[in-house]
mmCIF file of C-alpha atoms in Angstrom:
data_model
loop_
_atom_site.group_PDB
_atom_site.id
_atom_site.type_symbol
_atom_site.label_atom_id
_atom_site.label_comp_id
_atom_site.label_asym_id
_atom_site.label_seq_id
_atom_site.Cartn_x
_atom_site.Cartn_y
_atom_site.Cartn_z
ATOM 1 C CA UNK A 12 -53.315 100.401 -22.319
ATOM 2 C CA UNK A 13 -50.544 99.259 -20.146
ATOM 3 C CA UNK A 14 -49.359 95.956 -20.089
ATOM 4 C CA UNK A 15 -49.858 92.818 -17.819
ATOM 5 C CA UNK A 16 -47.559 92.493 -14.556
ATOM 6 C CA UNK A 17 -45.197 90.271 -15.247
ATOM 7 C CA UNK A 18 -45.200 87.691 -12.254
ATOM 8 C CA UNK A 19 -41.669 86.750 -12.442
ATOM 9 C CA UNK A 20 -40.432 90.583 -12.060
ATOM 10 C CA UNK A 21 -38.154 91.283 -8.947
ATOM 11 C CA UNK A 22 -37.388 87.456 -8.782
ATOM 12 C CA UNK A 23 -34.250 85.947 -10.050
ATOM 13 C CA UNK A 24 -34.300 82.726 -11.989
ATOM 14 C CA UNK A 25 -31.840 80.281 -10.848
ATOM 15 C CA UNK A 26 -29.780 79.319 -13.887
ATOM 16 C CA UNK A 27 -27.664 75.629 -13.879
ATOM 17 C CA UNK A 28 -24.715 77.641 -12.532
ATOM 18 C CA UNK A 29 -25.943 78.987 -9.394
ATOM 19 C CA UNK A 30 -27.333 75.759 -8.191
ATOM 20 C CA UNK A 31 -23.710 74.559 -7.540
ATOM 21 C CA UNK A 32 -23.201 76.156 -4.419
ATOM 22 C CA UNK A 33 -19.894 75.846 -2.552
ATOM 23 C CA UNK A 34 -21.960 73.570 -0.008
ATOM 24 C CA UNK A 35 -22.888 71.499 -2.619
ATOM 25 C CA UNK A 36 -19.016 71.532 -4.280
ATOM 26 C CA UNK A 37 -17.831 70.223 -0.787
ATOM 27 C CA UNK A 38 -20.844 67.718 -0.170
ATOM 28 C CA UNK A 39 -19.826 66.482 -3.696
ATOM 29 C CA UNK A 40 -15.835 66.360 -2.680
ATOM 30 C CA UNK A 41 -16.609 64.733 0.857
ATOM 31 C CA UNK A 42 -18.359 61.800 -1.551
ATOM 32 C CA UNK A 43 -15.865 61.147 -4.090
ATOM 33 C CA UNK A 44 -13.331 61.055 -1.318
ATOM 34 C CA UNK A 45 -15.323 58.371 0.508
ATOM 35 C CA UNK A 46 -15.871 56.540 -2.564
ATOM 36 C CA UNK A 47 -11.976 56.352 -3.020
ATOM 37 C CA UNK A 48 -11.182 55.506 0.375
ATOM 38 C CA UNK A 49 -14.247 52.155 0.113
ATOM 39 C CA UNK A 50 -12.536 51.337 -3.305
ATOM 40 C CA UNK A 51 -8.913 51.563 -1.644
ATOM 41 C CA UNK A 52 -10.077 49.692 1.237
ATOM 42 C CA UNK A 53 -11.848 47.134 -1.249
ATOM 43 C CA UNK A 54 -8.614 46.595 -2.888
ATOM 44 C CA UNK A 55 -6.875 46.494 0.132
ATOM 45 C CA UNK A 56 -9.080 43.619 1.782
ATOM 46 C CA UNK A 57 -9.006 41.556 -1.790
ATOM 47 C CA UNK A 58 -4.645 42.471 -1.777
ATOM 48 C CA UNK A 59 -4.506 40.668 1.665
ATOM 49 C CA UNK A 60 -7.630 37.439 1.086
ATOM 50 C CA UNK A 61 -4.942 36.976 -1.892
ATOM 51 C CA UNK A 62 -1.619 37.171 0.497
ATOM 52 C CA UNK A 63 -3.720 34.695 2.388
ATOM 53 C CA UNK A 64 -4.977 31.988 -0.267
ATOM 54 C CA UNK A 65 -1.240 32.355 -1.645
ATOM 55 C CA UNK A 66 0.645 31.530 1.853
ATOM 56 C CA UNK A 67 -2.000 28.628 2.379
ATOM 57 C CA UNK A 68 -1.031 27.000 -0.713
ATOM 58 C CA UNK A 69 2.678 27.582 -0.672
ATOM 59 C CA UNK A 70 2.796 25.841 3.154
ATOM 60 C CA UNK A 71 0.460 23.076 1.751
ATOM 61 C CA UNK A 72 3.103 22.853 -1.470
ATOM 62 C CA UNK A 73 5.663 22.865 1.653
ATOM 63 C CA UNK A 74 4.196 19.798 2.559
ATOM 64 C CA UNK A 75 4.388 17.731 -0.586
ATOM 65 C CA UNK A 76 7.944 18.789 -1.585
ATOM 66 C CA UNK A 77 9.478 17.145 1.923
ATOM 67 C CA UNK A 78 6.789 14.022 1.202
ATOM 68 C CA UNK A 79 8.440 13.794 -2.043
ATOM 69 C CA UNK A 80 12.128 14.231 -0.315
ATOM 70 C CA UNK A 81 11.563 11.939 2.244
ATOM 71 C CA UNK A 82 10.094 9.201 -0.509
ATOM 72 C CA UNK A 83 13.167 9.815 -2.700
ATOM 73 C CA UNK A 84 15.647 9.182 0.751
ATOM 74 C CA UNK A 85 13.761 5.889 1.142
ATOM 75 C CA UNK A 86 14.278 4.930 -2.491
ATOM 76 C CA UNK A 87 18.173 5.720 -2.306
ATOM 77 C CA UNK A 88 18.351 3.622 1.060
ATOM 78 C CA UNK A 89 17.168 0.514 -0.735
ATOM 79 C CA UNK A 90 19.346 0.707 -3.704
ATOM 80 C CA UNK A 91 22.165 -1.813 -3.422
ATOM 81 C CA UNK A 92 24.567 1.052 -4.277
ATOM 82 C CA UNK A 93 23.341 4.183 -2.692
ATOM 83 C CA UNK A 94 24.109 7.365 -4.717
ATOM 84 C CA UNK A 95 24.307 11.039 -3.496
ATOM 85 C CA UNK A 96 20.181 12.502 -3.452
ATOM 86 C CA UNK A 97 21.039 15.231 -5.690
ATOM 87 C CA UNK A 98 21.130 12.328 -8.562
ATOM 88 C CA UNK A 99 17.884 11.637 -7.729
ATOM 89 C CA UNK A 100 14.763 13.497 -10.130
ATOM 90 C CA UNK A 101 12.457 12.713 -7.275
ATOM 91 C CA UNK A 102 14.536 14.283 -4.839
ATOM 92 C CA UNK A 103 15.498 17.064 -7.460
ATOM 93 C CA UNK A 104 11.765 18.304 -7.860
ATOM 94 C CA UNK A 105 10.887 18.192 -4.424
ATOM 95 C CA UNK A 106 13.746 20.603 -4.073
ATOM 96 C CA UNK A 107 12.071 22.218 -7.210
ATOM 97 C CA UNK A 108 8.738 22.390 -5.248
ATOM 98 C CA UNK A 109 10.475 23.762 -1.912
ATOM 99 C CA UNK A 110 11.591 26.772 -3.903
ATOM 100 C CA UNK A 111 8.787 27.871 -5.467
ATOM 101 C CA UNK A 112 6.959 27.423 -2.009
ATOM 102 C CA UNK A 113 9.624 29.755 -0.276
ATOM 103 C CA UNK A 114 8.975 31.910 -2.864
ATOM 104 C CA UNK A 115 5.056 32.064 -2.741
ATOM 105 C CA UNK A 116 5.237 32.506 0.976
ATOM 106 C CA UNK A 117 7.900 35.921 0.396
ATOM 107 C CA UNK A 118 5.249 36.890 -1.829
ATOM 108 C CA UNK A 119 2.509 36.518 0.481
ATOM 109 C CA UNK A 120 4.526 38.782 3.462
ATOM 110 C CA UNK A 121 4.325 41.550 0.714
ATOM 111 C CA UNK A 122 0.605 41.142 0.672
ATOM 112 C CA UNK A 123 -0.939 40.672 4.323
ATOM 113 C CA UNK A 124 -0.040 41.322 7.776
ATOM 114 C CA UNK A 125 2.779 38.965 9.863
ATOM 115 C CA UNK A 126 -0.246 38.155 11.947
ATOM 116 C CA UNK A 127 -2.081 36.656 9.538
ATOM 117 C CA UNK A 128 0.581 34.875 7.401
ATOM 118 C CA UNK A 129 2.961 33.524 9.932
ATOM 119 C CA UNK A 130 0.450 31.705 11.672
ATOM 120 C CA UNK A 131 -1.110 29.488 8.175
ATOM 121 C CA UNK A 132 2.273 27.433 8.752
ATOM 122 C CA UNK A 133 -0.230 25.351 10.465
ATOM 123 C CA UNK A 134 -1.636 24.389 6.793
ATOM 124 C CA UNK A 135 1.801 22.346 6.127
ATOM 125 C CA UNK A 136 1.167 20.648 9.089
ATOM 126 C CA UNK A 137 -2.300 19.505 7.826
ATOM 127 C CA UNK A 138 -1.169 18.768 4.530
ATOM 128 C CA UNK A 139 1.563 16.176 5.763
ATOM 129 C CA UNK A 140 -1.805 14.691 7.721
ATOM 130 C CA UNK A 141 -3.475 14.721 4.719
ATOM 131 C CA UNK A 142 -1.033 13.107 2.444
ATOM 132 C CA UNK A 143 -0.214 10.395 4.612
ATOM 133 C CA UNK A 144 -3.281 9.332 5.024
ATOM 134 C CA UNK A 145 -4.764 9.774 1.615
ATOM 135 C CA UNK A 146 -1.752 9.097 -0.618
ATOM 136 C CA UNK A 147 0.409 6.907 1.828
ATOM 137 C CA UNK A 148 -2.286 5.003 3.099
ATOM 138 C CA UNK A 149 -2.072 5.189 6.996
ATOM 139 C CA UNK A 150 -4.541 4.949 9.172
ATOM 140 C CA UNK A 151 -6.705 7.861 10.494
ATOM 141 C CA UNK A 152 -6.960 8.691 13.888
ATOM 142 C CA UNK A 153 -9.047 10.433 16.312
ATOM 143 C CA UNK A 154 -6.506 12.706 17.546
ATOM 144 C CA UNK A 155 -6.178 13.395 13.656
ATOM 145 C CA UNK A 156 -9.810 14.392 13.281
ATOM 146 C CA UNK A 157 -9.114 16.070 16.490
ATOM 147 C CA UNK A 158 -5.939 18.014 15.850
ATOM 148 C CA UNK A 159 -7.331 19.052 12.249
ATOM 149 C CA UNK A 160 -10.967 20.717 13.309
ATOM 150 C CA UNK A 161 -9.324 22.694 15.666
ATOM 151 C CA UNK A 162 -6.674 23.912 13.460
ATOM 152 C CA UNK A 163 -9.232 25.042 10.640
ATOM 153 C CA UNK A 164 -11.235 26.474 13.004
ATOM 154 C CA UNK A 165 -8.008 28.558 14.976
ATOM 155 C CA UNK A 166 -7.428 29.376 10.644
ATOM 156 C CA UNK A 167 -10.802 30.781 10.304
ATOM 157 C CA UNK A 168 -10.782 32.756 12.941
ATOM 158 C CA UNK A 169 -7.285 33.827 12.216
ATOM 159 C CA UNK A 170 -8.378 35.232 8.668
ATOM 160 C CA UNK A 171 -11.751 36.692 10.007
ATOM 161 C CA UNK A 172 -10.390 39.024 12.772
ATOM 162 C CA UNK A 173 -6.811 39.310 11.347
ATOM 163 C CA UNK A 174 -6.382 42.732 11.008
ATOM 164 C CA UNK A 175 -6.291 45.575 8.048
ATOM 165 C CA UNK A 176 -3.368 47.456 7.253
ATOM 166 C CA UNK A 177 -2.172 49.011 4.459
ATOM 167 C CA UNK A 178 0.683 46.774 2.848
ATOM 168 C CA UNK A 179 2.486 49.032 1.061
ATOM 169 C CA UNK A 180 5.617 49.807 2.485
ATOM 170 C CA UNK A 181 8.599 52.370 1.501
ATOM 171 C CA UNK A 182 11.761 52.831 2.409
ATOM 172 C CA UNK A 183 10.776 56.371 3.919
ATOM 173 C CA UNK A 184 8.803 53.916 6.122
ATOM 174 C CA UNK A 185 10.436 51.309 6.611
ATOM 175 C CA UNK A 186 13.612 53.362 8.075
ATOM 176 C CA UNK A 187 11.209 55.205 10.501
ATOM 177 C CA UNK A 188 10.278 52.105 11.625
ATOM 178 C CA UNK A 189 13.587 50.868 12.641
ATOM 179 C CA UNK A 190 14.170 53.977 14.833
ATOM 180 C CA UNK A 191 11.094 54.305 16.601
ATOM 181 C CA UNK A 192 11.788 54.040 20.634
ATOM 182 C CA UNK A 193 8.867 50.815 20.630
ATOM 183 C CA UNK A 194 11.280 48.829 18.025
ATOM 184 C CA UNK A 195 14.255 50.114 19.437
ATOM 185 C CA UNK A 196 13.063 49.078 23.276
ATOM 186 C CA UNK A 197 12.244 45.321 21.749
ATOM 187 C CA UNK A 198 15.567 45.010 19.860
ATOM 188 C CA UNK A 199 17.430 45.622 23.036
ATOM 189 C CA UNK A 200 15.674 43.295 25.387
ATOM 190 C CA UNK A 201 15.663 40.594 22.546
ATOM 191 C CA UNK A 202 19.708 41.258 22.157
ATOM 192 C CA UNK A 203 19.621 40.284 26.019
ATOM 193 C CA UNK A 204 17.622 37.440 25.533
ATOM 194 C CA UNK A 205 19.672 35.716 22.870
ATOM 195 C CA UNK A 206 23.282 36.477 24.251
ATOM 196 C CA UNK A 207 21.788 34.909 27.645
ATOM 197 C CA UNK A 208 20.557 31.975 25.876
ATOM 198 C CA UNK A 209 24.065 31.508 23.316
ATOM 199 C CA UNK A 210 25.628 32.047 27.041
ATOM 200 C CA UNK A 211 24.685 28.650 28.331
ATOM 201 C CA UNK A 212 24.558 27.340 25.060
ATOM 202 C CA UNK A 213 28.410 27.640 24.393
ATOM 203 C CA UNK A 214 29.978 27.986 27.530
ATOM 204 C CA UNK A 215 27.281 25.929 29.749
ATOM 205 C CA UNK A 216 26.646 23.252 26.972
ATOM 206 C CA UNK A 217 23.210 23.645 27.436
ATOM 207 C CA UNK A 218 21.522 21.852 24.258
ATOM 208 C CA UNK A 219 17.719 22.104 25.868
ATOM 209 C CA UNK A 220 15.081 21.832 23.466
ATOM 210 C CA UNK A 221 13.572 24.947 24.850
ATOM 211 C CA UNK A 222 16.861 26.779 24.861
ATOM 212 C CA UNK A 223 17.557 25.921 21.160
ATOM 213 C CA UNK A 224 14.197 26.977 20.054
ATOM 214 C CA UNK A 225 13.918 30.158 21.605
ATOM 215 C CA UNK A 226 16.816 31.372 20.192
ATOM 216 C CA UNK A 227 15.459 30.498 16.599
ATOM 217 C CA UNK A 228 12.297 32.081 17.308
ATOM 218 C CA UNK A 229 14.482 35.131 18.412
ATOM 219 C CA UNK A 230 15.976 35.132 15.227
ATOM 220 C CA UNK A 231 13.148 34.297 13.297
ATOM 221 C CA UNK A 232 11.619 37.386 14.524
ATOM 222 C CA UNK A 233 14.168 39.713 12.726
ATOM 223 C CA UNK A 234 13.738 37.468 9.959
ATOM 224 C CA UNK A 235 9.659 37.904 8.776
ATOM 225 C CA UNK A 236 10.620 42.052 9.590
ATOM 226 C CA UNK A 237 13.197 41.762 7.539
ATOM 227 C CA UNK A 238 10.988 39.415 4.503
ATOM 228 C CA UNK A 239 7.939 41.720 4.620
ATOM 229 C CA UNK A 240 10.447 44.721 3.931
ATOM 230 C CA UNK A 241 12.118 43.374 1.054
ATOM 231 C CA UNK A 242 9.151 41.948 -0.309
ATOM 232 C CA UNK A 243 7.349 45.196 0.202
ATOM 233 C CA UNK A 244 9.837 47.115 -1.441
ATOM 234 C CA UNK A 245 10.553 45.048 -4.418
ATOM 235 C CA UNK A 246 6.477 44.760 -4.740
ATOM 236 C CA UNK A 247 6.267 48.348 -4.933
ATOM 237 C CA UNK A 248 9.259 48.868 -7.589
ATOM 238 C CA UNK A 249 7.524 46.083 -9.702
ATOM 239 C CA UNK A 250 4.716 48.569 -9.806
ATOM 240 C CA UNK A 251 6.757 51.390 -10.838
ATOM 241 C CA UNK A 252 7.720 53.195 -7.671
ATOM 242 C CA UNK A 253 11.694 52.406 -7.283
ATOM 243 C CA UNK A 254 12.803 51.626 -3.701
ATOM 244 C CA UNK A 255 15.918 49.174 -4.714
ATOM 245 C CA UNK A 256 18.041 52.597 -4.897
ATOM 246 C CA UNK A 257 17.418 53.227 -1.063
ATOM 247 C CA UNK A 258 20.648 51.780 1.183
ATOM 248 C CA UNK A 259 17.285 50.622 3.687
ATOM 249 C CA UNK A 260 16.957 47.632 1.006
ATOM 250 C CA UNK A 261 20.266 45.992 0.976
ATOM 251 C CA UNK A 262 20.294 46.712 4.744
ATOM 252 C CA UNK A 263 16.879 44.519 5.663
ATOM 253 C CA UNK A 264 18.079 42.084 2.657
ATOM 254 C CA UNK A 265 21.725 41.144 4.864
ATOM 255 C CA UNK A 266 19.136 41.298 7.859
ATOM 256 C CA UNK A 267 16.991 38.967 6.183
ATOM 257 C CA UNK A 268 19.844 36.406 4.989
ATOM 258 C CA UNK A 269 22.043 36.294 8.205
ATOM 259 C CA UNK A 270 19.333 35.996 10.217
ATOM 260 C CA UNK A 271 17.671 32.833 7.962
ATOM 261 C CA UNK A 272 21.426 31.538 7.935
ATOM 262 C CA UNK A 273 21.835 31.239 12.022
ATOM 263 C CA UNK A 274 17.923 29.917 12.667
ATOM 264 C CA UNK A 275 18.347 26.945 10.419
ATOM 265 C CA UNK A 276 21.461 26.295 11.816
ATOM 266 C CA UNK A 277 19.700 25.995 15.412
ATOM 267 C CA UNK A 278 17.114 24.328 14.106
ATOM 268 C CA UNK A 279 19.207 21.605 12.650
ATOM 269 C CA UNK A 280 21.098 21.236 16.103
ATOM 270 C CA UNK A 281 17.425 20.864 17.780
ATOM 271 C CA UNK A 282 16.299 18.069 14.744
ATOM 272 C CA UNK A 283 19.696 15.887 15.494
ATOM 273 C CA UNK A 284 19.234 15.756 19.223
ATOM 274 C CA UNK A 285 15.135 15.720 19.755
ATOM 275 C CA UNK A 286 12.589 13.994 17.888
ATOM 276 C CA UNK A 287 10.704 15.533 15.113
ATOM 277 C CA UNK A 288 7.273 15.240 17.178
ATOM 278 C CA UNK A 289 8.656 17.234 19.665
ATOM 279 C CA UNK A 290 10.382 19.653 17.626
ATOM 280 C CA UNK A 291 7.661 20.790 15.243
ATOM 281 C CA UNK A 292 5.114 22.146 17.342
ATOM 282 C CA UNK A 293 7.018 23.860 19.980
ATOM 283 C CA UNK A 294 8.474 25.560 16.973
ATOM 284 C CA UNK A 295 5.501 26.407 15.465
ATOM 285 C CA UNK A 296 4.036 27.575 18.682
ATOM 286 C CA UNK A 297 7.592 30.001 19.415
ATOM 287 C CA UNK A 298 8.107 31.284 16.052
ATOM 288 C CA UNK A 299 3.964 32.357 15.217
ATOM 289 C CA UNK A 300 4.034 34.233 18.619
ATOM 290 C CA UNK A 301 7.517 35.692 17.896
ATOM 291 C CA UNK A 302 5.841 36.906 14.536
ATOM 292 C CA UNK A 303 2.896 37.952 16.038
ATOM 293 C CA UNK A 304 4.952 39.913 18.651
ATOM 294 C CA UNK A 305 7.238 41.772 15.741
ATOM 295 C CA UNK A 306 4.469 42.755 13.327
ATOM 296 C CA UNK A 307 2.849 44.325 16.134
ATOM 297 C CA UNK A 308 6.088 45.880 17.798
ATOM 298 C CA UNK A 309 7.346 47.063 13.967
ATOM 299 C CA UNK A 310 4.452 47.563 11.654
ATOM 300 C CA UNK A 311 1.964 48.728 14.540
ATOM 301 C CA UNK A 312 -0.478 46.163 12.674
ATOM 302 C CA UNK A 313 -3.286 46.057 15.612
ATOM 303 C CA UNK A 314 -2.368 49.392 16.136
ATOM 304 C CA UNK A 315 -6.196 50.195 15.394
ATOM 305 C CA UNK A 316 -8.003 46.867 16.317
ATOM 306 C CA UNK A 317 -10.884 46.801 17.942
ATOM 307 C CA UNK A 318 -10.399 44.936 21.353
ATOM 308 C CA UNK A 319 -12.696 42.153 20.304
ATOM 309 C CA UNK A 320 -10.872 41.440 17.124
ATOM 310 C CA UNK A 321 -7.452 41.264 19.105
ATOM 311 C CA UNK A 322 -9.383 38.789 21.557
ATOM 312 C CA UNK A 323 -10.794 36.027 18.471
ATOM 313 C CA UNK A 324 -7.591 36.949 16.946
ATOM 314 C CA UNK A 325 -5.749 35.376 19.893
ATOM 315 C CA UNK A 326 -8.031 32.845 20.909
ATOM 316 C CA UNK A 327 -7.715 31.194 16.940
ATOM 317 C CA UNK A 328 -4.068 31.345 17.493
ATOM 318 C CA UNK A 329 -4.622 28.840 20.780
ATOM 319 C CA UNK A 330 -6.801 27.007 18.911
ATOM 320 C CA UNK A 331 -3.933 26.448 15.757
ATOM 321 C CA UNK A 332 -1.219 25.892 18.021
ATOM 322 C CA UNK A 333 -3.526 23.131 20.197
ATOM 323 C CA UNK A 334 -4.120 21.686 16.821
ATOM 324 C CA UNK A 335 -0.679 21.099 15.414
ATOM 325 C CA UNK A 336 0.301 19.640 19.245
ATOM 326 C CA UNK A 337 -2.345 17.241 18.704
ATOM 327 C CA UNK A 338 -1.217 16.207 14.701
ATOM 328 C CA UNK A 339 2.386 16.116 15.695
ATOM 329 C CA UNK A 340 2.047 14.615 19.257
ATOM 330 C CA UNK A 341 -0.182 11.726 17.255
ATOM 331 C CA UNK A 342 2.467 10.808 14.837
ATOM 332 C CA UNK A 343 5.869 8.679 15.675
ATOM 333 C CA UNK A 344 8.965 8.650 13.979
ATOM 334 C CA UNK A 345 9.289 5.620 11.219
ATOM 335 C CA UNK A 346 12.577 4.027 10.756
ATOM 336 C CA UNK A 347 13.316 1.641 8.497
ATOM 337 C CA UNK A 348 13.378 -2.345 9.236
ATOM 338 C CA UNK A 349 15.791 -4.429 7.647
ATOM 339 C CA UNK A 350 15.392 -7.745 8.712
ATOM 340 C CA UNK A 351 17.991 -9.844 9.611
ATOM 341 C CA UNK A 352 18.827 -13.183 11.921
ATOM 342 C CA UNK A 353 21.092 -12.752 14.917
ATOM 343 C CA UNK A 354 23.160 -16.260 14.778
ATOM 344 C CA UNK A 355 24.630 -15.635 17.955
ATOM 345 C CA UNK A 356 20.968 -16.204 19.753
ATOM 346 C CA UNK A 357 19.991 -19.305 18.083
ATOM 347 C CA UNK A 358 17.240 -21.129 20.518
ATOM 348 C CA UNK A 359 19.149 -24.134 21.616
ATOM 349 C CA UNK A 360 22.636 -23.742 19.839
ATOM 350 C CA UNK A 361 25.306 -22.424 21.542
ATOM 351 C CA UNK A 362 28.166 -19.971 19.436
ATOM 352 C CA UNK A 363 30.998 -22.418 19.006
ATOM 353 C CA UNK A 364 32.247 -21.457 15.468
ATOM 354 C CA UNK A 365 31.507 -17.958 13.079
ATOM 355 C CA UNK A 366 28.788 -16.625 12.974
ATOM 356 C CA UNK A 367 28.359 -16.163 9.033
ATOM 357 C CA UNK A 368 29.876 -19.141 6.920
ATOM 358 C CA UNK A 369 31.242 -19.065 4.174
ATOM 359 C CA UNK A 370 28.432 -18.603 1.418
ATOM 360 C CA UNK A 371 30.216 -21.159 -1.543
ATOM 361 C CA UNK A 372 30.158 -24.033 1.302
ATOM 362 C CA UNK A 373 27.592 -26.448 0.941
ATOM 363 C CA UNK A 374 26.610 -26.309 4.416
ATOM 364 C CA UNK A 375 25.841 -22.912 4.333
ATOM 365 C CA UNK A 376 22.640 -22.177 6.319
ATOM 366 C CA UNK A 377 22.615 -25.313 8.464
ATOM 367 C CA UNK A 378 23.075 -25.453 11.923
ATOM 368 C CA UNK A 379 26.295 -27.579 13.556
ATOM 369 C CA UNK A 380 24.485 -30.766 13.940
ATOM 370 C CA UNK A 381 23.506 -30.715 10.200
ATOM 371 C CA UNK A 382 26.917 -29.530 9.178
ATOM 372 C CA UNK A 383 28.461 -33.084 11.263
ATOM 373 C CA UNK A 384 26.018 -35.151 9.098
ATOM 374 C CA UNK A 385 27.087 -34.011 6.301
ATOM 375 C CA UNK A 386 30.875 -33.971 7.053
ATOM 376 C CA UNK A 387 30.114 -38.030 7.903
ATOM 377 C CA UNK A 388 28.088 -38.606 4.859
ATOM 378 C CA UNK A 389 31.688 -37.170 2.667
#
């Protein structure tokens, strides 16, 4: 008797091993790449919302340490013996707070895009607002209100369509980026610009407002390249991967320093000859687009924008800049009033002795007609 067919005869059974095709191998590759690049680029956006929330609060922090300068200044002008400000504590921790500011905004440049940071200098701008209204007790007005809403709103936008790069810069990358013909091409024509403006600012005597500030934004410029490179570099030693040993460091860290050194001093030159409500927003508006311009020139940051991004982008940059012209357009320069009697313009009296008598006399405060009396009455 012969035995039953098997069914399964001239068929192969697939075993575990031979369903893992190389199709299936790639597929399986292809996904685990893709889930690495959404996790990088999740890190990536929650790296730069952090390099955001950080420069917000160090230009807010900005805000309160000159507050708390400007209080202490007060305070040493009504002393009867005024003493240098660095005695003061008040003065000594605003200082304090100016510092660590400085140094949360350097952080922040390491973090997210010079699109996106430079512009939140608008925050210190709303912070003074806010402090002076709810700490100082002045009056709110409508060009307040005004000047705010469209600042958060140019913020909003800012942060929303800012775009996403990676922030991790090297040396290696940093050097390629300072001989690329784009960088190269900008550093020339803003070499022009400047030596043309220090022209007719030396020779000419030209002290313009406009003059003086464009020639800080020009520096200011070299100066956030120059901060997100050394901040990017020391970042990425802190996390083990050395770029201090590179000669590209000390190079963007003298870049960084000089650069700092001359703005201020141009800045300080436009503060002693204009008012501060003049001064403030015009640079604001000069040194975010000069930012704007150099992250894009240098680290090719909207190098793949989408053209609607780059439009909201730009249209919450009008929106900041018409907000801080507002805020600092609304407030007037406060001196302070000492009160005092001019004794040459007495209503009636005419000047026919000194003006201040001597203090011990007993006729001290009167006018002539009293001082007769009592000369009679002796």
């Amino acid at each position: 008797m012969e035995p039953p067919a098997n069914p399964l005869r001239g068929h192969s059974v697939p075993s575990s091993r031979s369903c893992i095709s190389p199709e299936c191998l790639t597929a399986l590759g292809v996904s685990n790449a893709g889930a690495r690049i959404q996790m990088a680029s999740n890190r990536g956006t929650w790296t730069q919302l952090f390099g955001v929330l950080l420069a917000a609060a160090s230009n807010f922090l900005i805000s309160v340490s000159l507050n708390i300068q400007k209080c202490a200044h007060l305070r040493l002008v009504c002393q009867a013996e005024p003493k240098p400000c660095y005695r003061s504590k008040l003065w000594c921790c605003g200082i304090a707070l100016l510092g660590l500011a400085e140094l949360g905004t350097f952080t922040a440049y390491a973090l997210a895009p010079i699109a996106l940071v430079a512009p939140l200098g608008s925050v210190s701008v709303i912070g003074s607002a806010f402090i002076s209204v709810f700490f100082l007790k002045k009056t709110m007005k409508t060009a307040d209100i005004l000047g705010g809403t469209l600042t958060i709103t140019g913020i909003y936008l800012l942060v929303i369509f800012a775009p996403n790069v990676p922030q991790e810069l090297t040396a290696r990358q940093v050097q390629n980026y300072l001989v690329s013909w784009p960088f190269l091409v900008y550093s020339i024509l803003e070499i022009l610009i400047f030596c043309i403006l220090l022209y007719f600012y030396k020779r000419k005597a030209v002290k313009h407002i406009m003059v003086l500030l464009m020639m800080v934004a020009l520096l200011a410029s070299l100066t956030v390249i120059a901060v997100k490179a050394v901040s990017s570099m020391i970042a990425l030693s802190v996390k083990g991967k050395m770029q201090l040993t590179s000669s590209i460091f000390y190079i963007m860290s003298v870049l960084m320093a000089t650069s700092c050194a001359f703005q201020i001093k141009f800045l300080n030159q436009a503060m002693h000859l204009y008012e501060a409500t003049a001064v403030v927003p015009i640079n604001f508006v000069f040194f975010t687009t000069s930012a704007i311009i150099s992250g894009v020139i240098f680290y090719r940051e909207f190098q793949s924008a989408a053209l609607l991004n780059v439009f909201m982008f730009l249209f919450g940059c009008l929106l900041s800049f018409l907000g801080v012209i507002i805020i600092a357009r609304n407030k007037k320069e406060e001196h302070l009033q000492i009160p005092f009697i001019d004794c040459g313009h007495i209503p009636g009296e005419n000047l026919t002795g000194k003006i201040q008598p001597d203090s011990h006399c007993s006729c001290y405060g009167t006018l002539n007609k009293e001082d007769d009396l009592v000369k009679s009455q002796s």
